[in-house]
Short mmCIF file of C-alpha atoms in Angstrom, two decimals:
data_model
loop_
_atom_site.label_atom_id
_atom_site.label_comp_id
_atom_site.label_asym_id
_atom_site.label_seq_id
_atom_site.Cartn_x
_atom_site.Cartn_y
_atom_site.Cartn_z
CA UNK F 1 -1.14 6.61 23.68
CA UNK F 2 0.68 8.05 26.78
CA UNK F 3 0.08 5.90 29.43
CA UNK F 4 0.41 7.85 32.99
CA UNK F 5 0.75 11.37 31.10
CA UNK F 6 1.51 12.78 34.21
CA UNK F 7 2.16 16.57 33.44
CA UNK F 8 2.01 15.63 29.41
CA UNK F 9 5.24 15.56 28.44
CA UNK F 10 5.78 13.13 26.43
CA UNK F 11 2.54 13.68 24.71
CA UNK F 12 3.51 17.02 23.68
CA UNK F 13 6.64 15.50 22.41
CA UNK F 14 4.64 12.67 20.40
CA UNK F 15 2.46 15.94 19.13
CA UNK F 16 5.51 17.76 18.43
CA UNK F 17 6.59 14.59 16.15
CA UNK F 18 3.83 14.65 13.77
CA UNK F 19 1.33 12.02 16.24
CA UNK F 20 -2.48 12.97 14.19
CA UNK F 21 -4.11 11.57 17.94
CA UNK F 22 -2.33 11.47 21.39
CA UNK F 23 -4.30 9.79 23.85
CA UNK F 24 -3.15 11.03 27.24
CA UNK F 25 -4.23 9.04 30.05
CA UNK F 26 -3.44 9.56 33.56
CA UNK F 27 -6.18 8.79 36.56
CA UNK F 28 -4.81 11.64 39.22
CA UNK F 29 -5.86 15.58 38.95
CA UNK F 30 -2.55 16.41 36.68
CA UNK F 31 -4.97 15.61 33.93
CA UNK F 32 -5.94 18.86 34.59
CA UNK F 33 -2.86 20.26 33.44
CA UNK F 34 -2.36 18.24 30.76
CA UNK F 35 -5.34 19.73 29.27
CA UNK F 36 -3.53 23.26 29.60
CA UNK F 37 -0.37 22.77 28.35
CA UNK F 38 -1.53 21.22 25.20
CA UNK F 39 -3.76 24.36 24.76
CA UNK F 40 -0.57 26.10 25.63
CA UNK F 41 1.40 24.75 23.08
CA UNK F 42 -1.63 24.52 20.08
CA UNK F 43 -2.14 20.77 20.35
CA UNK F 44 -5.62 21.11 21.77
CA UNK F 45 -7.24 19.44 18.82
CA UNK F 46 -4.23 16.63 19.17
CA UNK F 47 -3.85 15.72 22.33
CA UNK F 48 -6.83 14.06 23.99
CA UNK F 49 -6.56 13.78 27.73
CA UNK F 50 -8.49 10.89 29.67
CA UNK F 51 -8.39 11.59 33.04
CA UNK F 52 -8.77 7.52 34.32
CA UNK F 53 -6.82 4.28 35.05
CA UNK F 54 -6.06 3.25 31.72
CA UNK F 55 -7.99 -0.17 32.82
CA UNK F 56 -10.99 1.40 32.37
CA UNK F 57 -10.65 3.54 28.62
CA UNK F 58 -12.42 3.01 25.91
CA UNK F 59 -11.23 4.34 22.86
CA UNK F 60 -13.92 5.42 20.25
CA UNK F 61 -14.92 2.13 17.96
CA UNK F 62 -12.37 1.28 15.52
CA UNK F 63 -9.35 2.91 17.02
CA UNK F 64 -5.66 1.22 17.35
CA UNK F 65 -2.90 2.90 18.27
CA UNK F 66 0.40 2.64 16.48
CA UNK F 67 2.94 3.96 19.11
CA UNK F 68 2.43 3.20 23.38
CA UNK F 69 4.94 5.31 25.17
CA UNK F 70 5.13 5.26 28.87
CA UNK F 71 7.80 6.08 31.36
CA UNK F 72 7.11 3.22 34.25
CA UNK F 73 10.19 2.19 34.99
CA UNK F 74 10.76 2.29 39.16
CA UNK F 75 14.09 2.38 41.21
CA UNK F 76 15.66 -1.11 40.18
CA UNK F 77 13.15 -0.86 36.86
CA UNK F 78 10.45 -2.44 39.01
CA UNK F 79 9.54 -0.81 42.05
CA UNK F 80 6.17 1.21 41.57
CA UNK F 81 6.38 0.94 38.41
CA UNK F 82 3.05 0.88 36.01
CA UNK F 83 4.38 -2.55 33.83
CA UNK F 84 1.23 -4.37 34.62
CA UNK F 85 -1.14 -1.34 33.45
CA UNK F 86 1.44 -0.76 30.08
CA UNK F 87 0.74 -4.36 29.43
CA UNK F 88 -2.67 -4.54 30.07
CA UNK F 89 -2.86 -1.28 27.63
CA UNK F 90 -1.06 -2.79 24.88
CA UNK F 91 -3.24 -5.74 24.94
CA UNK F 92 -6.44 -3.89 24.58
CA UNK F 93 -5.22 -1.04 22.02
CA UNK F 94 -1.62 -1.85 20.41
CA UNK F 95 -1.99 -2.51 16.29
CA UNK F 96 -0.45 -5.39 15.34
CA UNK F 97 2.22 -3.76 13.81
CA UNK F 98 2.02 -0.98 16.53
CA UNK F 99 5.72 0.07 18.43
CA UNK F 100 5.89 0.34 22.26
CA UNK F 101 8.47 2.61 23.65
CA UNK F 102 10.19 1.90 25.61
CA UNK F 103 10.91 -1.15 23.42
CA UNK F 104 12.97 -3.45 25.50
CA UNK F 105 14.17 -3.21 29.36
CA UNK F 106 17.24 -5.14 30.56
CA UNK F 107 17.72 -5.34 34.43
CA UNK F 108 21.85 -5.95 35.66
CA UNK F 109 23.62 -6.42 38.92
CA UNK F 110 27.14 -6.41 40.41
CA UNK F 111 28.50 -6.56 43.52
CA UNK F 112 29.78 -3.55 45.00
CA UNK F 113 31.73 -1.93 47.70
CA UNK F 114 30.11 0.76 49.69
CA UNK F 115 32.95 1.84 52.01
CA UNK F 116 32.25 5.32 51.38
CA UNK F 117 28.42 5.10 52.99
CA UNK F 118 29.74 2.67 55.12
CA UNK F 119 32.09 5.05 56.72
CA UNK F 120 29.77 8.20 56.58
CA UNK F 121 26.53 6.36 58.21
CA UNK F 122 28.50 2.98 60.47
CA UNK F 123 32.12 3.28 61.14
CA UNK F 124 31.60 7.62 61.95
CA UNK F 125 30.09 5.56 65.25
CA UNK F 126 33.07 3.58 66.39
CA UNK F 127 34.79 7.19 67.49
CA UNK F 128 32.64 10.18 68.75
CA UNK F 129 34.78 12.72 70.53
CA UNK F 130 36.46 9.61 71.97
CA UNK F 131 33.09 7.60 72.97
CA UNK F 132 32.64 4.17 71.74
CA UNK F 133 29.20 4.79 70.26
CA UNK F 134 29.53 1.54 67.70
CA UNK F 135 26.20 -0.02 69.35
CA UNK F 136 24.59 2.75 67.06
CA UNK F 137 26.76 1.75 63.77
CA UNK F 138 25.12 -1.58 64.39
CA UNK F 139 21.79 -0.63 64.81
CA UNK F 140 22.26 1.03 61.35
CA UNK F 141 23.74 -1.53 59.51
CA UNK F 142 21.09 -4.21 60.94
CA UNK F 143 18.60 -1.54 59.15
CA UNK F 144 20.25 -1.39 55.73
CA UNK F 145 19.98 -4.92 55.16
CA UNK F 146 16.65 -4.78 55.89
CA UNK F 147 15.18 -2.41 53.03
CA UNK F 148 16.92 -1.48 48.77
CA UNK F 149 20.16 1.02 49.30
CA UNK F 150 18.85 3.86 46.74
CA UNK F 151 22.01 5.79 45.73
CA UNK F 152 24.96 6.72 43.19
CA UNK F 153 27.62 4.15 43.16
CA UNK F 154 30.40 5.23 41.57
CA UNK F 155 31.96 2.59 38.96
CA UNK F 156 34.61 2.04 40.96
CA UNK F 157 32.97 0.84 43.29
CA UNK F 158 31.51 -2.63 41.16
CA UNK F 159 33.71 -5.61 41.95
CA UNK F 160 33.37 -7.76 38.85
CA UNK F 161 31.83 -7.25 35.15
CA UNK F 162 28.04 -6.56 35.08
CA UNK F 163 25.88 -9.71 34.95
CA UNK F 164 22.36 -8.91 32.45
CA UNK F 165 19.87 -11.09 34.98
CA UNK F 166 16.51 -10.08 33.08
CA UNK F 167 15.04 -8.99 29.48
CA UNK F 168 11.83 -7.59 29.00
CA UNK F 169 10.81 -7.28 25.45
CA UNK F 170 7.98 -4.84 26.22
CA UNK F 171 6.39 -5.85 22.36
CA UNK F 172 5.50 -9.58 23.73
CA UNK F 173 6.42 -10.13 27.28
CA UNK F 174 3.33 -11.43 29.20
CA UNK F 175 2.44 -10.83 32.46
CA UNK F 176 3.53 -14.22 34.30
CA UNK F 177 7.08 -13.28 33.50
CA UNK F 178 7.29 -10.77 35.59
CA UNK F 179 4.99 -11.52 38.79
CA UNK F 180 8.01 -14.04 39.63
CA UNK F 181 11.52 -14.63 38.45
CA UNK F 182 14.87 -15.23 39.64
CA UNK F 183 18.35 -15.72 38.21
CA UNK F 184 21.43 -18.05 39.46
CA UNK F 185 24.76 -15.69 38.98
CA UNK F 186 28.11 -16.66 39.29
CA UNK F 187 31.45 -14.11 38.54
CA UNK F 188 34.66 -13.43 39.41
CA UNK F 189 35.65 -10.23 40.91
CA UNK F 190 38.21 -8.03 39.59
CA UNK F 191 40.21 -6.63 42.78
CA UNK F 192 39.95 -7.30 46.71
CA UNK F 193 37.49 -4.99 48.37
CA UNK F 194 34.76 -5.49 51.39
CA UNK F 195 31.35 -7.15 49.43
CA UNK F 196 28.52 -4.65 50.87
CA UNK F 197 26.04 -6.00 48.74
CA UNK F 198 24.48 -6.20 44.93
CA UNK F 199 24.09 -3.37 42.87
CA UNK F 200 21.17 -2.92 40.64
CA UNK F 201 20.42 -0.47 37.29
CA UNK F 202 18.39 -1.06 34.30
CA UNK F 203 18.67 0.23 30.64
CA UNK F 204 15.82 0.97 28.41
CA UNK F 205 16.01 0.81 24.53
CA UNK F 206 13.91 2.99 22.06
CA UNK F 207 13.85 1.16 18.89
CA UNK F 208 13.13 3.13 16.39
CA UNK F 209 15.21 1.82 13.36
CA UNK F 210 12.74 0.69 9.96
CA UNK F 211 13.52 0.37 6.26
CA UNK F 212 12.36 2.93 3.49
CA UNK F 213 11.04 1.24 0.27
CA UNK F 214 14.54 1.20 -1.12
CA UNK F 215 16.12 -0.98 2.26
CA UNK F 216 17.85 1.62 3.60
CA UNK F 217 17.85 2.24 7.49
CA UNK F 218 16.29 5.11 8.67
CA UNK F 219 15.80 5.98 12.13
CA UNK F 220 17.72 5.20 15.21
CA UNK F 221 18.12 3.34 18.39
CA UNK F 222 18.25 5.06 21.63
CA UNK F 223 19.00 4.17 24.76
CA UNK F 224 18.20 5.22 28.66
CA UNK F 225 21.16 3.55 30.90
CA UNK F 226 20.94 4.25 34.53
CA UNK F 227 24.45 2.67 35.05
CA UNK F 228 27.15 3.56 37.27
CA UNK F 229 28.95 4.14 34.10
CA UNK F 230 26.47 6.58 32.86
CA UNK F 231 25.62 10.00 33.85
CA UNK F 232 23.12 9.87 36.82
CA UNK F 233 19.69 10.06 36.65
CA UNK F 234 16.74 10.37 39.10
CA UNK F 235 16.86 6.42 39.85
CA UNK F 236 20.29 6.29 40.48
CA UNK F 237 21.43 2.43 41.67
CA UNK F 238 19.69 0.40 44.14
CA UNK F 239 21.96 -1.94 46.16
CA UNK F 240 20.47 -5.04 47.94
CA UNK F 241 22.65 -4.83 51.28
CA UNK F 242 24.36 -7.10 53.05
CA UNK F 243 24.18 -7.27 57.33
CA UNK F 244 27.41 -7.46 59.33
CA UNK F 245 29.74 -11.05 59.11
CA UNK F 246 28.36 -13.44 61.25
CA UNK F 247 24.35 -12.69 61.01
CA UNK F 248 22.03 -13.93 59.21
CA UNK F 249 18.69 -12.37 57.93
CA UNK F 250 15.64 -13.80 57.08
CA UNK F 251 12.27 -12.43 56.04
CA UNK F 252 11.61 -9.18 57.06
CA UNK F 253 8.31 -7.15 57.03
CA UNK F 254 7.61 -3.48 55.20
CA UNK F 255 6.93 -2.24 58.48
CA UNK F 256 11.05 -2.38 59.46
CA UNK F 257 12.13 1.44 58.16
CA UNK F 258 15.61 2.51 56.70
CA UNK F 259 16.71 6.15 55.82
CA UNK F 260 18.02 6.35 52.57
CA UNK F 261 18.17 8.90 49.95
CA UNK F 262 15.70 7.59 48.58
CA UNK F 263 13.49 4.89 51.33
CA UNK F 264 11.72 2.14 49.49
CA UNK F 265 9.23 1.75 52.24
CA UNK F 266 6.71 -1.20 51.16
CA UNK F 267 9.39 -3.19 49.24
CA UNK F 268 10.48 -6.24 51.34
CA UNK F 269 14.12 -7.87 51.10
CA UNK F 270 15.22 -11.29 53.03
CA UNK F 271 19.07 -12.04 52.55
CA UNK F 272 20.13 -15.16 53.47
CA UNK F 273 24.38 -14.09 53.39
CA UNK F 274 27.27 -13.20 55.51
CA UNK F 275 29.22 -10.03 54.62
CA UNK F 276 32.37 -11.12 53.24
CA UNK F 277 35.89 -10.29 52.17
CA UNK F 278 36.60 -10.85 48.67
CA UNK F 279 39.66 -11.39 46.74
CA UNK F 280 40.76 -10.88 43.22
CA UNK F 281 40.26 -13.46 40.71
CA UNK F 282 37.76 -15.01 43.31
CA UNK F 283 34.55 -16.57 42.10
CA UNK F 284 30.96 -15.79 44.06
CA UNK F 285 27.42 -16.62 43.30
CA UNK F 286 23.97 -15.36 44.31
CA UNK F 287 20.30 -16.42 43.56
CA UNK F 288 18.12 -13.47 43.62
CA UNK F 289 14.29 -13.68 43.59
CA UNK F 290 11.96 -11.08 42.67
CA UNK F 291 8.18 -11.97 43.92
CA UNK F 292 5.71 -9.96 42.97
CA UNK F 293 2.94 -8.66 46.00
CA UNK F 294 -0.39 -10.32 45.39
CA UNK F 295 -2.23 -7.18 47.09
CA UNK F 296 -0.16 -4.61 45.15
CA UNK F 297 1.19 -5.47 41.64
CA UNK F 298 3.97 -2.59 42.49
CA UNK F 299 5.62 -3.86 44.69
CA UNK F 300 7.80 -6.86 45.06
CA UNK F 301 9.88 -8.92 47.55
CA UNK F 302 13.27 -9.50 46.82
CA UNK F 303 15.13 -12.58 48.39
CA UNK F 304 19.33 -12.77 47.99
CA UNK F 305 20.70 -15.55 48.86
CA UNK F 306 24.98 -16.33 48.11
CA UNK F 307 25.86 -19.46 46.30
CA UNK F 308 28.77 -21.75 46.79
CA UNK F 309 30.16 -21.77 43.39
CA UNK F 310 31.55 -25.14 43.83
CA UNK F 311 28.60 -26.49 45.22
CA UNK F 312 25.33 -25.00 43.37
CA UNK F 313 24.52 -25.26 39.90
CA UNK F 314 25.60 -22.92 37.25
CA UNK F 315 23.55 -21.59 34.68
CA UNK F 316 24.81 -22.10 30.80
CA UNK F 317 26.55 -20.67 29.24
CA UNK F 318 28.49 -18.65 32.43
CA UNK F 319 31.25 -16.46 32.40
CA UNK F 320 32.02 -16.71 36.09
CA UNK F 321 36.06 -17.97 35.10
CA UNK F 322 36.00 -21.53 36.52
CA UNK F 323 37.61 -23.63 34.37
CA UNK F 324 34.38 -25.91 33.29
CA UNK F 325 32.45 -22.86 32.74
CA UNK F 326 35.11 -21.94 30.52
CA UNK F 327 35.11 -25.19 28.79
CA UNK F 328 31.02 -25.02 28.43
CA UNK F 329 31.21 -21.95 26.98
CA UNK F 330 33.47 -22.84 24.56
CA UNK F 331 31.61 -26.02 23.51
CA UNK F 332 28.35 -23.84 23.43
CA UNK F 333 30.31 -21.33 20.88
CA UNK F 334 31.49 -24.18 19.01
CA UNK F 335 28.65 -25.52 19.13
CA UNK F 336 26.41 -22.51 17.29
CA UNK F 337 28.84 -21.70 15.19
CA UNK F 338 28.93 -25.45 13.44
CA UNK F 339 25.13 -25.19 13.41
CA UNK F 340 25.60 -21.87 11.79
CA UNK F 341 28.01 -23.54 9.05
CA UNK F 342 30.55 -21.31 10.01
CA UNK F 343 32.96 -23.26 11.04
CA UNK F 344 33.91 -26.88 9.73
CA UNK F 345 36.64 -27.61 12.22
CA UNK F 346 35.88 -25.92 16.15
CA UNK F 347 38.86 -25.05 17.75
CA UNK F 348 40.47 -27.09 20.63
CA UNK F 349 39.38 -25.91 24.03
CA UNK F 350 42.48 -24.39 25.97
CA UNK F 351 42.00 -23.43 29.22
CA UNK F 352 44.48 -21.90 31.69
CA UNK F 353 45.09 -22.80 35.06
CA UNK F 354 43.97 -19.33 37.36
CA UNK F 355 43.12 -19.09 41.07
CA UNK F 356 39.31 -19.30 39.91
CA UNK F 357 39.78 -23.04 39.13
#
């Protein structure tokens, strides 16, 4: 089953692969098409296109699918995405030994440095053919804190290692685990820059490694990465801006705009931070919140708010480089690996002395 077909092509692909049924469903007029280019391509008698929410199909009595394929990931893996309706699919028609692709999603952030946007679309302002037009800078960066940044950041531009803040095996996860979440992050950045904000990418994984009768491995796993360390791709990165140092921002409505590249118009984001110089070796923490809407399953609010890593709680194990995060991750390690009965003795904890302490 394709779930939002769109103009078929990954049905034609699942066709292509030897699939004896494709179920194409996808509730605008494209299903139109779909019909078409399956003719097109001879898999007429394969492809089966039900033009409908996938809510409301009913498959003939009997009938389980082995493979769910959909591509619903959204800018930041969640915005507009069709997660709910994938889930609700794989409840109703997944076998029990059935394979959803994508398999597993993994959401990261960072924070970055936008000084390149920054100059093109605030600082251009502070000199216009010798006018002080800054009052317009500031109007635009009051505006790009309001609403998700959607654009390529280059890898330089990340100021510490990549933090993993959510897994979604797409086999089991239930809904309630994704209306609301939210992570605690702590890490220490790598070189002194201006903090603009976090920057958000997902990966997708495509297991499809199994065992012949002998043991062998056969397949492969595959993975989508929409990284700044990757080749771009449609979504590009979202970055959850910061405002200007000394302002604060609060909740703020869908109805505030923002031109981006790309504008995410009905997602809402309240930052609770001060833009902020950063240093090398230094150690900063956010909390970020994603809330699902109750009227549109879609779309969600996201709420940033910076940490005081000596202050707030850190999660466990965390690789932030404080020392007694250091120290708990080493006990943790220790810890396994005696449990694992790989290791009679655990090594000493040794810690050195940096400017993260």
């Amino acid at each position: 089953m394709d779930v939002g077909a769109g103009t078929g092509i990954l049905s034609l692909f699942a066709a292509a692969a030897g699939a004896t049924k494709v179920y194409a469903v996808e509730a605008s007029g494209t299903a139109q098409l779909v019909n078409k280019v399956a003719k097109q391509n001879g898999f007429d008698e394969v492809i089966s296109v039900l033009n409908c929410k996938v809510e409301d199909v009913e498959l003939p009595s009997g009938v389980r699918i082995d493979v769910m394929v959909s591509e619903w990931m959204g800018f930041y893996l969640f915005h507009e995405s069709m997660l709910n309706s994938v889930l609700a699919a794989r409840d109703r028609f997944l076998a029990e030994d059935g394979v959803m692709f994508p398999s597993e999603a993994r959401l990261y952030a960072c924070p970055c440095s936008l000084q390149g946007l920054y100059e093109e679309k605030i600082t251009f302002w502070n000199n216009v053919f010798g006018f002080d037009m800054s009052a317009v800078g500031s109007s635009v960066l009051d505006a790009t804190a309001k609403k998700p940044e959607v654009c390529v950041v280059k890898q330089d531009d990340l100021l510490a290692q990549p933090v993993c803040i959510k897994t979604i095996d797409l086999r089991w996860v239930e809904t309630n685990e994704i209306t609301k979440f939210s992570e605690n992050t702590f890490v220490s950045i790598t070189k002194r820059a201006p903090y603009h904000g976090l920057c958000l990418w997902f990966e997708c994984d495509f297991n499809g490694l199994d065992y012949n009768e002998n043991g062998d491995s056969i397949g492969e796993l595959v993975t989508l990465s929409t990284s700044p360390f990757s080749a771009p791709t449609h979504w590009k990165q979202t970055v959850v801006t910061l405002g200007a140092a000394g302002t604060e921002r609060s909740s703020i409505g869908p109805e505030d705009g923002l031109q981006t590249d790309h504008d995410i118009a009905d997602d809402t984001i309240r930052t609770k931070s001060k833009f902020i110089e950063v240093e090398e070796d230094e150690v900063i923490g956010w909390r970020l919140e994603f809330e699902q809407s109750e009227s549109n399953a879609r779309h969600y609010t996201i709420t940033l708010q910076m940490l005081d890593p000596e202050e707030d709680e850190h999660p466990e194990p965390c690789s932030c480089g404080m020392a007694r995060c250091l120290i708990i991750a080493k006990l943790i390690e220790n810890e396994m690996q005696a449990a694992a009965g790989t290791k009679c003795n655990p090594e000493p904890v040794v810690v050195e002395e940096t400017a993260a302490n």
